[in-house]
Short mmCIF file of C-alpha atoms and ligand atoms in Angstrom, two decimals:
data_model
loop_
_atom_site.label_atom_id
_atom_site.label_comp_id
_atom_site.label_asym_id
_atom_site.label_seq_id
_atom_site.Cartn_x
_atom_site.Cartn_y
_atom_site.Cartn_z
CA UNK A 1 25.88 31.03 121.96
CA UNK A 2 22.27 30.27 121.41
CA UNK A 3 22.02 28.70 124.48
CA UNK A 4 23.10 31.56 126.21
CA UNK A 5 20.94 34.11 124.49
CA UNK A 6 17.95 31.78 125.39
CA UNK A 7 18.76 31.90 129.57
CA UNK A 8 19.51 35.21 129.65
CA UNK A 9 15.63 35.93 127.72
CA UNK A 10 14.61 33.55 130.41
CA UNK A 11 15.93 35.19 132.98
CA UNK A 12 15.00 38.47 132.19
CA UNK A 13 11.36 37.49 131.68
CA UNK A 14 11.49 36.09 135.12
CA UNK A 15 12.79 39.20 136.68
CA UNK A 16 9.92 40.77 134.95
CA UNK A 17 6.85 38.49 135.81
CA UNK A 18 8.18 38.99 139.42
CA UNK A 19 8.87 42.57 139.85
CA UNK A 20 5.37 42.61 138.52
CA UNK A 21 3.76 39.98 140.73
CA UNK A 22 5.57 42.43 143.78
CA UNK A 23 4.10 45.67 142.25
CA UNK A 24 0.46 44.16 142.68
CA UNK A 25 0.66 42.91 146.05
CA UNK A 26 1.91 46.79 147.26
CA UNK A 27 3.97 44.89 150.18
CA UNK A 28 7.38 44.47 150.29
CA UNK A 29 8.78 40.93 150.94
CA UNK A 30 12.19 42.39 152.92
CA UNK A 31 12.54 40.90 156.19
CA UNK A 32 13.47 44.87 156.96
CA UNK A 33 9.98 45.31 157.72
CA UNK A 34 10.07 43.45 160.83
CA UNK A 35 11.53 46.49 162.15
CA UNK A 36 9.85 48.97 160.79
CA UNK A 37 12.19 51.45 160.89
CA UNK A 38 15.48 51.80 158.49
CA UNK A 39 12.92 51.17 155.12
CA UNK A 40 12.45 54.85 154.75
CA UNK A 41 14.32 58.33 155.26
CA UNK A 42 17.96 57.66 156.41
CA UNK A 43 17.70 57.04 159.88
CA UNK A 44 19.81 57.13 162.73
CA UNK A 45 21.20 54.77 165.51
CA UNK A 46 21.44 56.63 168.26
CA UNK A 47 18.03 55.10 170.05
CA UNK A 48 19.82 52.49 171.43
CA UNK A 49 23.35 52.46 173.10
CA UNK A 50 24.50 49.20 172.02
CA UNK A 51 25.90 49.26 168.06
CA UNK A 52 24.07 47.38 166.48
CA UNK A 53 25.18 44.63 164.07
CA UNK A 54 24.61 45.28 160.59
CA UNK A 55 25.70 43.23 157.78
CA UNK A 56 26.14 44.44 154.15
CA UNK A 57 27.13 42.30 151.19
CA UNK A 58 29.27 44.07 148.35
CA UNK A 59 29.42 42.08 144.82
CA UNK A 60 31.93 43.30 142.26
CA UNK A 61 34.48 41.97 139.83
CA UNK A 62 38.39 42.71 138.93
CA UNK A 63 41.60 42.10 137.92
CA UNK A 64 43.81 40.92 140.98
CA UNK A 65 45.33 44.28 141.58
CA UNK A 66 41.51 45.90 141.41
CA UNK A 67 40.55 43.11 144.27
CA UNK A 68 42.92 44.10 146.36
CA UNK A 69 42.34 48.06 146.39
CA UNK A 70 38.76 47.49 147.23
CA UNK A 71 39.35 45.23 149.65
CA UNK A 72 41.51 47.53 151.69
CA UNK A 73 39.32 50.40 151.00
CA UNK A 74 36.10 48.02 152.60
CA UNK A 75 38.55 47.48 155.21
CA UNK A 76 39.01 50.86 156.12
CA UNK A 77 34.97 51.54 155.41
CA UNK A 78 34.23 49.05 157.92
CA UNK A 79 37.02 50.70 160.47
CA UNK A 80 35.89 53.98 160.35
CA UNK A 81 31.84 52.53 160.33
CA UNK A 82 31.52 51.10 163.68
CA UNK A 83 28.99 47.60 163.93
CA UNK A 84 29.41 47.44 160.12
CA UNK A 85 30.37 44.22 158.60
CA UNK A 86 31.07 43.98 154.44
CA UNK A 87 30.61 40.29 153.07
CA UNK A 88 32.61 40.83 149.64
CA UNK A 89 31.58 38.57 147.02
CA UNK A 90 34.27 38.31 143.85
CA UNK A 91 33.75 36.86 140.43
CA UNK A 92 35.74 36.85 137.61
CA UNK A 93 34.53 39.70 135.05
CA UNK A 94 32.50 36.78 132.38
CA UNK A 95 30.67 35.48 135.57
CA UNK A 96 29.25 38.97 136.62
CA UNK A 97 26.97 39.89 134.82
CA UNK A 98 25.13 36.44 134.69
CA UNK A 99 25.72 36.26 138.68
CA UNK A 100 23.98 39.62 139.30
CA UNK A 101 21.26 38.72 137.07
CA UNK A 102 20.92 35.58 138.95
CA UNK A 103 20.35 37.08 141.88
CA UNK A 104 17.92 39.63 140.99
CA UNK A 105 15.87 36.71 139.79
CA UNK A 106 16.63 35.02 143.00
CA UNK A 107 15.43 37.53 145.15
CA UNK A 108 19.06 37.89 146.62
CA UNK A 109 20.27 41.27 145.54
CA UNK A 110 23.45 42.20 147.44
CA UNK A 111 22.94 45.64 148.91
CA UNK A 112 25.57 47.06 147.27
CA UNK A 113 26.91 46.10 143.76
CA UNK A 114 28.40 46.91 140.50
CA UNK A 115 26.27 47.57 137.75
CA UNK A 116 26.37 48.20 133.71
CA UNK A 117 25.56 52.11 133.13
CA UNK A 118 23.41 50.25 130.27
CA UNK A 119 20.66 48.28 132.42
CA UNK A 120 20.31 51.72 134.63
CA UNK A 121 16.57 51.60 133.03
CA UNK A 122 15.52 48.27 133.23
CA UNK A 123 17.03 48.14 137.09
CA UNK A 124 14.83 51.22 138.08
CA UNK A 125 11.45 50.36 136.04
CA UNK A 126 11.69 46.90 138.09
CA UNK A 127 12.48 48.56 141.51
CA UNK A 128 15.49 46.81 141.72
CA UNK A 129 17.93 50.15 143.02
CA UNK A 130 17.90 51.85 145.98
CA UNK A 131 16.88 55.67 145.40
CA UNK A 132 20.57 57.18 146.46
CA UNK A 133 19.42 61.14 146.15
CA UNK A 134 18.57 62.10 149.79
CA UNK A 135 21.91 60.42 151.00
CA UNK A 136 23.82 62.24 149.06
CA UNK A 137 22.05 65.27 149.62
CA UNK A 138 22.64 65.03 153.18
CA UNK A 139 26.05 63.47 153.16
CA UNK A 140 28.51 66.88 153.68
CA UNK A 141 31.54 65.00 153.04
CA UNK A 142 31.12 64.41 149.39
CA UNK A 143 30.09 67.04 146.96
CA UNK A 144 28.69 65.69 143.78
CA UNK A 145 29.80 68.27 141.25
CA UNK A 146 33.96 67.49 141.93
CA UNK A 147 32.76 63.70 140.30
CA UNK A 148 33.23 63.85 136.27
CA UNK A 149 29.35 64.99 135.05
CA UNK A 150 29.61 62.54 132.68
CA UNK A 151 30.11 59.71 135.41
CA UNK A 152 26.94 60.89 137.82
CA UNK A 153 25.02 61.56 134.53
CA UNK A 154 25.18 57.61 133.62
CA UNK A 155 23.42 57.04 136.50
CA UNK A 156 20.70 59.84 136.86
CA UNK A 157 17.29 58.43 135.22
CA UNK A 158 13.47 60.29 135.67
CA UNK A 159 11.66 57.41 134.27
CA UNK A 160 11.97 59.03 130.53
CA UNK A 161 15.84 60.03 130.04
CA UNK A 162 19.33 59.05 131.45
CA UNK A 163 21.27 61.59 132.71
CA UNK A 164 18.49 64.11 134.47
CA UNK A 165 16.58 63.29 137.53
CA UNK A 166 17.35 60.99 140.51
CA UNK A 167 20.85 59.30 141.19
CA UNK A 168 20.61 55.81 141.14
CA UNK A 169 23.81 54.73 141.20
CA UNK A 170 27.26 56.81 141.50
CA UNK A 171 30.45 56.01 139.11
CA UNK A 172 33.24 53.42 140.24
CA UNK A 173 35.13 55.65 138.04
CA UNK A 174 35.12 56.89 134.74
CA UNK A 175 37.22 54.77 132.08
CA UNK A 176 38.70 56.56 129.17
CA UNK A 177 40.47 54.14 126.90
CA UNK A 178 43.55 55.71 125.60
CA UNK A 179 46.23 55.03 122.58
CA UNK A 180 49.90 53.96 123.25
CA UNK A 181 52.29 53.09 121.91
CA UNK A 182 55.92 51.74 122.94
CA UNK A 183 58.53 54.47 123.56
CA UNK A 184 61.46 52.43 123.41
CA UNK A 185 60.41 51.43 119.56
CA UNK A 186 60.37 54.66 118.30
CA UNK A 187 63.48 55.64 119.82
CA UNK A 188 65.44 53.14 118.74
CA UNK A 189 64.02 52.91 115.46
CA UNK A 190 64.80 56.96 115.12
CA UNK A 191 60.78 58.03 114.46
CA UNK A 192 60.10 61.17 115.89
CA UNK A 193 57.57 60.28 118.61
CA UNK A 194 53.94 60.76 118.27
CA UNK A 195 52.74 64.40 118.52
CA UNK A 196 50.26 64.56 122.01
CA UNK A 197 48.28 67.31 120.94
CA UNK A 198 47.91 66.63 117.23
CA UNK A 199 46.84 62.93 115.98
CA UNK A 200 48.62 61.12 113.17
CA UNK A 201 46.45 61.18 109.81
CA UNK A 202 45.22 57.80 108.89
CA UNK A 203 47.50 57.91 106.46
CA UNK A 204 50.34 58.86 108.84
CA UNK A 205 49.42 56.03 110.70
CA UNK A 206 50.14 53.47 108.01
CA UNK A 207 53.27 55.08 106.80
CA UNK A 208 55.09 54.98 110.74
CA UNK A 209 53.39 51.25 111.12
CA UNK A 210 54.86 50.06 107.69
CA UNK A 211 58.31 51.39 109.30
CA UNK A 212 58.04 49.79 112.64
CA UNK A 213 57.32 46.52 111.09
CA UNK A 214 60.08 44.34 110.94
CA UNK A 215 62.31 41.51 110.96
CA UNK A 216 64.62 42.44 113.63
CA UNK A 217 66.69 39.46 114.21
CA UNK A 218 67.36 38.63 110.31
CA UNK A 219 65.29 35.34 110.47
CA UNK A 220 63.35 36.12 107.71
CA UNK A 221 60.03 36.31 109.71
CA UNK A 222 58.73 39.40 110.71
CA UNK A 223 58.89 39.73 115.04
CA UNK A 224 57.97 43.24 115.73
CA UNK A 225 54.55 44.96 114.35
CA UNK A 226 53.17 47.88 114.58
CA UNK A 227 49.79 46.90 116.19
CA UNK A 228 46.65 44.38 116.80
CA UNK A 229 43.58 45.69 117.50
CA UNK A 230 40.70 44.10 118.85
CA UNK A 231 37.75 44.86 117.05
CA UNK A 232 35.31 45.13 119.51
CA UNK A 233 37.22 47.88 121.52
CA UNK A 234 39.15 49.74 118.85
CA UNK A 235 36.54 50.31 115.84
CA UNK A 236 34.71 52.86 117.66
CA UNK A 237 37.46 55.05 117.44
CA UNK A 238 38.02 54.79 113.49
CA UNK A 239 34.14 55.10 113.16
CA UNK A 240 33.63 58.20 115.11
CA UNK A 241 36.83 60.01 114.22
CA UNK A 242 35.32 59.56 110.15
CA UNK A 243 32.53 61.23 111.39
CA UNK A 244 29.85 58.45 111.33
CA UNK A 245 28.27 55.89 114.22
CA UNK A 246 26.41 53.11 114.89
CA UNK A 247 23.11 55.00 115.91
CA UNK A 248 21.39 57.77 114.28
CA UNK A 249 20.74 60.94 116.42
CA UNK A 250 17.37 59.44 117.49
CA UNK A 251 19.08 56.30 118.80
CA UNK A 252 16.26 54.25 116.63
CA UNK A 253 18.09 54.09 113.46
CA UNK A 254 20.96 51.65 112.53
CA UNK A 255 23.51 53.19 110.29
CA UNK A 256 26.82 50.89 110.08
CA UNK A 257 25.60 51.03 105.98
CA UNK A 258 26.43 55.03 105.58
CA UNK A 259 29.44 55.36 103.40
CA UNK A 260 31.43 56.80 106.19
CA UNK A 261 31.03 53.81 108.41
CA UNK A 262 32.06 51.10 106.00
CA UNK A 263 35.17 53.13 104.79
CA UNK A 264 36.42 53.15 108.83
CA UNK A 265 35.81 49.44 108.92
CA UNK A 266 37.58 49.10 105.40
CA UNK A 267 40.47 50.45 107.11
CA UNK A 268 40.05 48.88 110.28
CA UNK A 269 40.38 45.55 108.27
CA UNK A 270 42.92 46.65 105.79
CA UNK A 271 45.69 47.29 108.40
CA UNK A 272 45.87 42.97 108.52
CA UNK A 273 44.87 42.57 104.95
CA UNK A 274 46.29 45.02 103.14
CA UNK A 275 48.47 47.32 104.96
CA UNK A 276 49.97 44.12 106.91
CA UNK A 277 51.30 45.97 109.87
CA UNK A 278 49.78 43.35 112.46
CA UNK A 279 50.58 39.76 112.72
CA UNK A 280 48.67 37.53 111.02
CA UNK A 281 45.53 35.53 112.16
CA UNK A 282 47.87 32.58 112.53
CA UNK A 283 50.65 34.59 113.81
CA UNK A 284 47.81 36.11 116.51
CA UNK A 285 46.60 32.62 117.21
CA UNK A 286 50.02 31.38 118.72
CA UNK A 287 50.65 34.61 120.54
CA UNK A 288 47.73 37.32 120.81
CA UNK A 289 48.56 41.35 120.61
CA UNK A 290 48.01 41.95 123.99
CA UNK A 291 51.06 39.40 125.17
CA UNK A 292 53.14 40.60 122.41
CA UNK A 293 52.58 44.05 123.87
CA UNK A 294 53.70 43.19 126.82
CA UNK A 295 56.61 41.48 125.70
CA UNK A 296 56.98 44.48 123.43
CA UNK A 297 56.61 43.48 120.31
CA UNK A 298 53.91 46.21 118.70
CA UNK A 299 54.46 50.03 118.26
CA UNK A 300 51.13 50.96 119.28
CA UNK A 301 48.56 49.75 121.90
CA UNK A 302 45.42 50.86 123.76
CA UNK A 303 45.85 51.74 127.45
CA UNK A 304 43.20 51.91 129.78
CA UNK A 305 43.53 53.17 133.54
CA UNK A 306 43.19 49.67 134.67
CA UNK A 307 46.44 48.68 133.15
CA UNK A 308 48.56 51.42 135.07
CA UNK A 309 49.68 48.93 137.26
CA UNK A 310 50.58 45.99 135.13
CA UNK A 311 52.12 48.48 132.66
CA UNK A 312 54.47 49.66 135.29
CA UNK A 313 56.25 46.90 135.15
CA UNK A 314 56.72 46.53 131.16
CA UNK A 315 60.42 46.09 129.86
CA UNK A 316 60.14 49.15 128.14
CA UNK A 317 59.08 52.80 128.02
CA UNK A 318 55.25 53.63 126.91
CA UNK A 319 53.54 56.88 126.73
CA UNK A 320 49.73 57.99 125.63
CA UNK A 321 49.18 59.38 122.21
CA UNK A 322 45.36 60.58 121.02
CA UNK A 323 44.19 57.70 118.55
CA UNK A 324 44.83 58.56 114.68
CA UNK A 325 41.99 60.46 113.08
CA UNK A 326 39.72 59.84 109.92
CA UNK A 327 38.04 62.63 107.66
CA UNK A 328 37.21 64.92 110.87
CA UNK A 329 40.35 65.30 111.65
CA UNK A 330 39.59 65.01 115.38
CA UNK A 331 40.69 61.80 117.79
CA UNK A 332 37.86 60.06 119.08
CA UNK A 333 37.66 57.17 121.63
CA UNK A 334 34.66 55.57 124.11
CA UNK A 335 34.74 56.32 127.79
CA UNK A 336 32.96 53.56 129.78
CA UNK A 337 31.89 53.63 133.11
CA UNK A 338 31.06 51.02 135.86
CA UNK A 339 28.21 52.10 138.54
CA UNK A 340 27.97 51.43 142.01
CA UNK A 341 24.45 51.01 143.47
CA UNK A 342 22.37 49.53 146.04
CA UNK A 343 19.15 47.46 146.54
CA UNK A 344 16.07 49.08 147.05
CA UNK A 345 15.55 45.73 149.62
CA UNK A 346 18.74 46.49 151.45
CA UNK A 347 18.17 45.92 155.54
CA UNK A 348 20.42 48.91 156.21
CA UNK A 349 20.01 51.54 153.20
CA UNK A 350 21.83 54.39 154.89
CA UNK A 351 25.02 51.92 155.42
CA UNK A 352 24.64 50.65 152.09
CA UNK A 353 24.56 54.07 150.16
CA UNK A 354 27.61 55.18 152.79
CA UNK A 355 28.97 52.58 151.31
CA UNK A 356 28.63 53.48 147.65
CA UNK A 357 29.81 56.94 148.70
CA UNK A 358 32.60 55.88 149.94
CA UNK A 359 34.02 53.62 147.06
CA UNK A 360 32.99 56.70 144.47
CA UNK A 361 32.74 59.93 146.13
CA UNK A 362 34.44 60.08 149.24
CA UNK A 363 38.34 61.52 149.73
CA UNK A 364 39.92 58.78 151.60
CA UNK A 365 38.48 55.85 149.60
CA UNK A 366 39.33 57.41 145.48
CA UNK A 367 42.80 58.66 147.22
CA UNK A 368 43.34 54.91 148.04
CA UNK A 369 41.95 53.40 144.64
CA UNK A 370 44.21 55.75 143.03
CA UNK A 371 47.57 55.48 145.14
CA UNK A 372 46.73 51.47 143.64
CA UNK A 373 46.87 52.71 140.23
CA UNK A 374 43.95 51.28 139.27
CA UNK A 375 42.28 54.03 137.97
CA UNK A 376 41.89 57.80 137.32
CA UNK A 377 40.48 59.55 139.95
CA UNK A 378 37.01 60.27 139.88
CA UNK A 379 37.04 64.00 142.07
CA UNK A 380 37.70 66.53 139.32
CA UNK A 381 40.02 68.34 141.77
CA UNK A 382 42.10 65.44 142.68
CA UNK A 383 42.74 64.06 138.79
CA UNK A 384 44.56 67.35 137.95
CA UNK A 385 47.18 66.89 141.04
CA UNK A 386 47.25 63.17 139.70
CA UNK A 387 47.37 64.76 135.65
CA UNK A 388 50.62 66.80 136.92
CA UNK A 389 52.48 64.34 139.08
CA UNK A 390 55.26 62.19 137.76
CA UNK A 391 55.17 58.43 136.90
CA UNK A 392 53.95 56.23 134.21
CA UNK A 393 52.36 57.08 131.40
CA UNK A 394 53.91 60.55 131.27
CA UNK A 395 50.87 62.20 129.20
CA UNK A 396 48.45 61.31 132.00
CA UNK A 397 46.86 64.05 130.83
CA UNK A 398 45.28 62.08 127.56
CA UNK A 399 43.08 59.98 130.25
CA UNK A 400 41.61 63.65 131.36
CA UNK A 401 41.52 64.93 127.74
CA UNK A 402 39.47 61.72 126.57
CA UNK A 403 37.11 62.56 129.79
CA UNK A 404 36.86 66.14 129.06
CA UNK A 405 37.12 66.41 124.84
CA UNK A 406 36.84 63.35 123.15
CA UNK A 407 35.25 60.05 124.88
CA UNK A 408 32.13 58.79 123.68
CA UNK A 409 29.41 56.21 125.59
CA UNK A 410 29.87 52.94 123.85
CA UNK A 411 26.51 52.73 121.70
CA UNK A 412 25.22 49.64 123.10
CA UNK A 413 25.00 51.55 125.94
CA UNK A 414 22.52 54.17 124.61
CA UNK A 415 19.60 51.79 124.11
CA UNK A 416 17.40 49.47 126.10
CA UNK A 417 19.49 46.52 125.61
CA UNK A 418 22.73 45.88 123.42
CA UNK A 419 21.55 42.57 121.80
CA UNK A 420 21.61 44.84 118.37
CA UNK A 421 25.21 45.84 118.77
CA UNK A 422 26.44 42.69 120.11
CA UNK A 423 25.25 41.52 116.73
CA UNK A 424 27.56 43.43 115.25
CA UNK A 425 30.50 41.81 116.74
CA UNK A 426 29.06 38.41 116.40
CA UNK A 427 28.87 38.63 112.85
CA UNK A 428 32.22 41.18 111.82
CA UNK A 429 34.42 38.01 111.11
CA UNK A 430 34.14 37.85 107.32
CA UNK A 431 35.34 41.62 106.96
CA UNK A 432 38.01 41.58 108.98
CA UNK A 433 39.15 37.93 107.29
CA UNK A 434 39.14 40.00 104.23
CA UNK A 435 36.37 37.63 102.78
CA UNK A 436 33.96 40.41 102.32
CA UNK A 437 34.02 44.03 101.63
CA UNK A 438 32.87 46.00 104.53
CA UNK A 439 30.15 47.45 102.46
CA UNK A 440 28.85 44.38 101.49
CA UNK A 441 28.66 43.30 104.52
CA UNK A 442 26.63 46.29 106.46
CA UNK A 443 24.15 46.47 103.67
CA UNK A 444 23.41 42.71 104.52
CA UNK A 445 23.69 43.28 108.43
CA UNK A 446 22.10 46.71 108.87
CA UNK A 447 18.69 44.76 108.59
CA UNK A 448 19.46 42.12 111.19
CA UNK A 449 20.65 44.55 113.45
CA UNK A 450 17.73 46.79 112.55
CA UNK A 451 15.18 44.09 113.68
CA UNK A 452 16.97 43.62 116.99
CA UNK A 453 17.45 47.43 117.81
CA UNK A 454 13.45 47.40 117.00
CA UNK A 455 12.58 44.88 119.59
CA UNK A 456 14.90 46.97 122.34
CA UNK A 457 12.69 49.90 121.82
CA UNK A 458 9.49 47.97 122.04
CA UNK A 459 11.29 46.09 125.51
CA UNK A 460 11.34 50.02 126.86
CA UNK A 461 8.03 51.03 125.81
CA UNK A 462 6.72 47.76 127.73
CA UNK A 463 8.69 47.91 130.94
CA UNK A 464 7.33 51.27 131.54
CA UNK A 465 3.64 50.62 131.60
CA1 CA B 501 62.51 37.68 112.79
#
């Protein structure tokens, strides 16, 4: 762990000293300027009558079924893009980050890649991404305001705030992450399914769970539960919906120690410790929540749109339900993004940013992506068909709702770096052990976390002079 921390500081000093080293010297090191043209305004190829050759390299991550909708979307990129050629480089979702990092360092940025909505700032102070506003200004096949405002707003920066100015990046999609639960359980346990439009009390919640855990075959150990959830994707939810967060308004202020932050993570916690409507730690150990999901074993589950297609095949019926609410009465949940951008050293920056269009913005290529069931579509007009059309999950329509009402940027995103609220996770183990009380525990933390938060916002202040 240490280890780790102390490359990635290393790393991202390097990336620093050389963007900086660059800046100075006013003269760019791409082998692009050989040619002179292509650096500048989009240009075009009709000078000479030979196509020219042009080779792009495309760096992203995925589960299998992900790899193999992009893939055949490139492929049809590259058929309907005459002369251009897409290298696709694959790693496994732990490498990526790391890999990308590695390259920017290197000097080997692919010309188009995936990025984290959270390093938009540091990406653009170094000059790392390609400027994508005039190309999709002039490109008449997409139109920017069918893509989910929230998606293009992850990726707008003017130097000061995210979400106004230039487009540096367009969404791979939007990803709300959605509650559900196992259809065939309730059913055959005689609950009245879960209510889509209004969500179950906290106290609901607990009284159905205690119900749907069980010893079904008489053993005298309990086989069915009513959930698992993993901390770092689920607390959000419990958090927001009791009306507190991990940020202040400001985004400076660290405030897992209000009273309404340490009673969600009480909860959170109790469900294993108190409420015991999960398997144990031990029980976990031998098989973890998501398997016994699949095998379906738990009640209730979150979904997000990248499961679509493994859940298809589950031996049982599951539907979308909003998450249970705390003290505001309201469902709340985090809606993540992925961008796609390019290299401001590309060779070939129109192809590249055709290319991002494509994968994000462009008819053929979301009605592929989406015919995988990989993901919710990211054209406004086109998720509403997809809302109303049958197939698994029914409610399809909670995805949209999260998107629309109630989806929230994970707050690690909001600041400079996430060092602060990885912290958090690092360190949760005691609470949800039931070793310490959660407000114990934050008043000790909220320090620790403070200090960290403290150096992000000096990183920002830096990086811009
Ligand atoms: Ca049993």
């Amino acid at each position: 762990m240490v280890r780790k921390k102390g490359l990635v500081s290393i790393l991202a000093l390097t990336v620093a000293l050389s963007t900086a080293l660059a800046g100075c010297g006013g003269k760019s090191d791409s082998k692009a300027d050989d040619k002179g043209a292509g650096t500048t305004a989009p240009a075009s190829t009709t000078k000479s009558e030979k196509v020219e050759k042009k080779d792009l390299t495309f760096m992203f991550r995925g589960g299998t079924d992900e790899q193999k909708a992009y893939e055949s979307v490139v492929k049809k990129f590259e058929d309907d893009h005459p002369g251009v050629k897409v290298k696709i480089i694959m790693t496994t979702a732990d490498q990526y980050a790391t890999k990308l990092k590695a390259s920017i360092t290197g000097k080997s940025v692919p010309d188009v890649f995936y990025y984290d909505p959270g390093d938009l700032r540091a990406y653009v102070n170094s000059g790392t991404l390609l400027d994508l506003t005039p190309y999709v200004e002039k490109n008449t096949n997409i139109d920017i305001n069918n893509i989910w405002p929230y998606g293009v707003n992850f990726y707008r920066y003017d130097g000061n705030v995210v979400g106004k100015g230039n487009i540096y990046g367009l969404p791979k999609d939007v990803g709300p992450f959605a509650f559900g639960y196992n259809k065939t359980m309730f059913e055959k346990a005689g609950i009245p399914l879960p209510d889509k439009d209004k969500p179950y009390t906290w106290e609901e919640f607990i009284d159905v769970s205690k119900k749907l855990t069980k010893d079904t075959n008489g053993d005298g150990k309990l086989d069915q539960f009513a959930t698992g959830l993993n901390v770092q994707w689920c607390l959000q939810s419990f958090v927001w919906s009791n009306g507190a967060d991990w940020l202040d308004a400001t985004n400076t202020k660290v405030t897992i120690d209000d009273p309404k932050f340490t009673e969600a993570l009480q909860y959170f916690a109790d469900m294993q410790n108190v409420y015991k409507i999960t398997p144990t730690i031990a029980e976990a150990q031998t098989l973890d929540t998501y398997q016994r999901w699949m095998k379906g074993e738990l009640a209730f589950f979150p979904v997000g749109p990248w499961d679509m297609s493994t859940y298809e095949k589950l031996p049982f019926d599951y539907d979308l339900m909003p998450f249970p609410a705390g003290s505001t009465g309201k469902s709340a949940t985090w809606l993540g993004s992925l961008g796609i951008g390019a290299s401001s050293k590309t060779k070939y920056p129109q192809e590249a940013a055709e290319l991002v269009m494509y994968l994000t913005a462009s008819k053929e290529g979301m009605k592929m992506l989406v015919d995988a069931h990989v993901q919710i579509p990211n054209l406004i007009d086109m998720a509403k068909e997809w809302a109303a059309t049958p197939g698994k999950p029914e409610n399809k329509q909670e995805f949209l709702d999260v998107v629309n009402d109630y989806g929230r940027a994970i707050p690690g995103t909001l600041t400079y770096n996430a060092e602060w609220y990885n912290l958090f996770f690092t360190d949760i183990q005691p609470v949800l052990d039931g070793k310490k009380t959660a407000a114990d525990w934050a008043k000790d933390e909220q320090p620790k976390m403070q200090k960290l938060l403290d150096n992000a916002l000096e990183q920002e202040k830096k990086s811009k002079k």
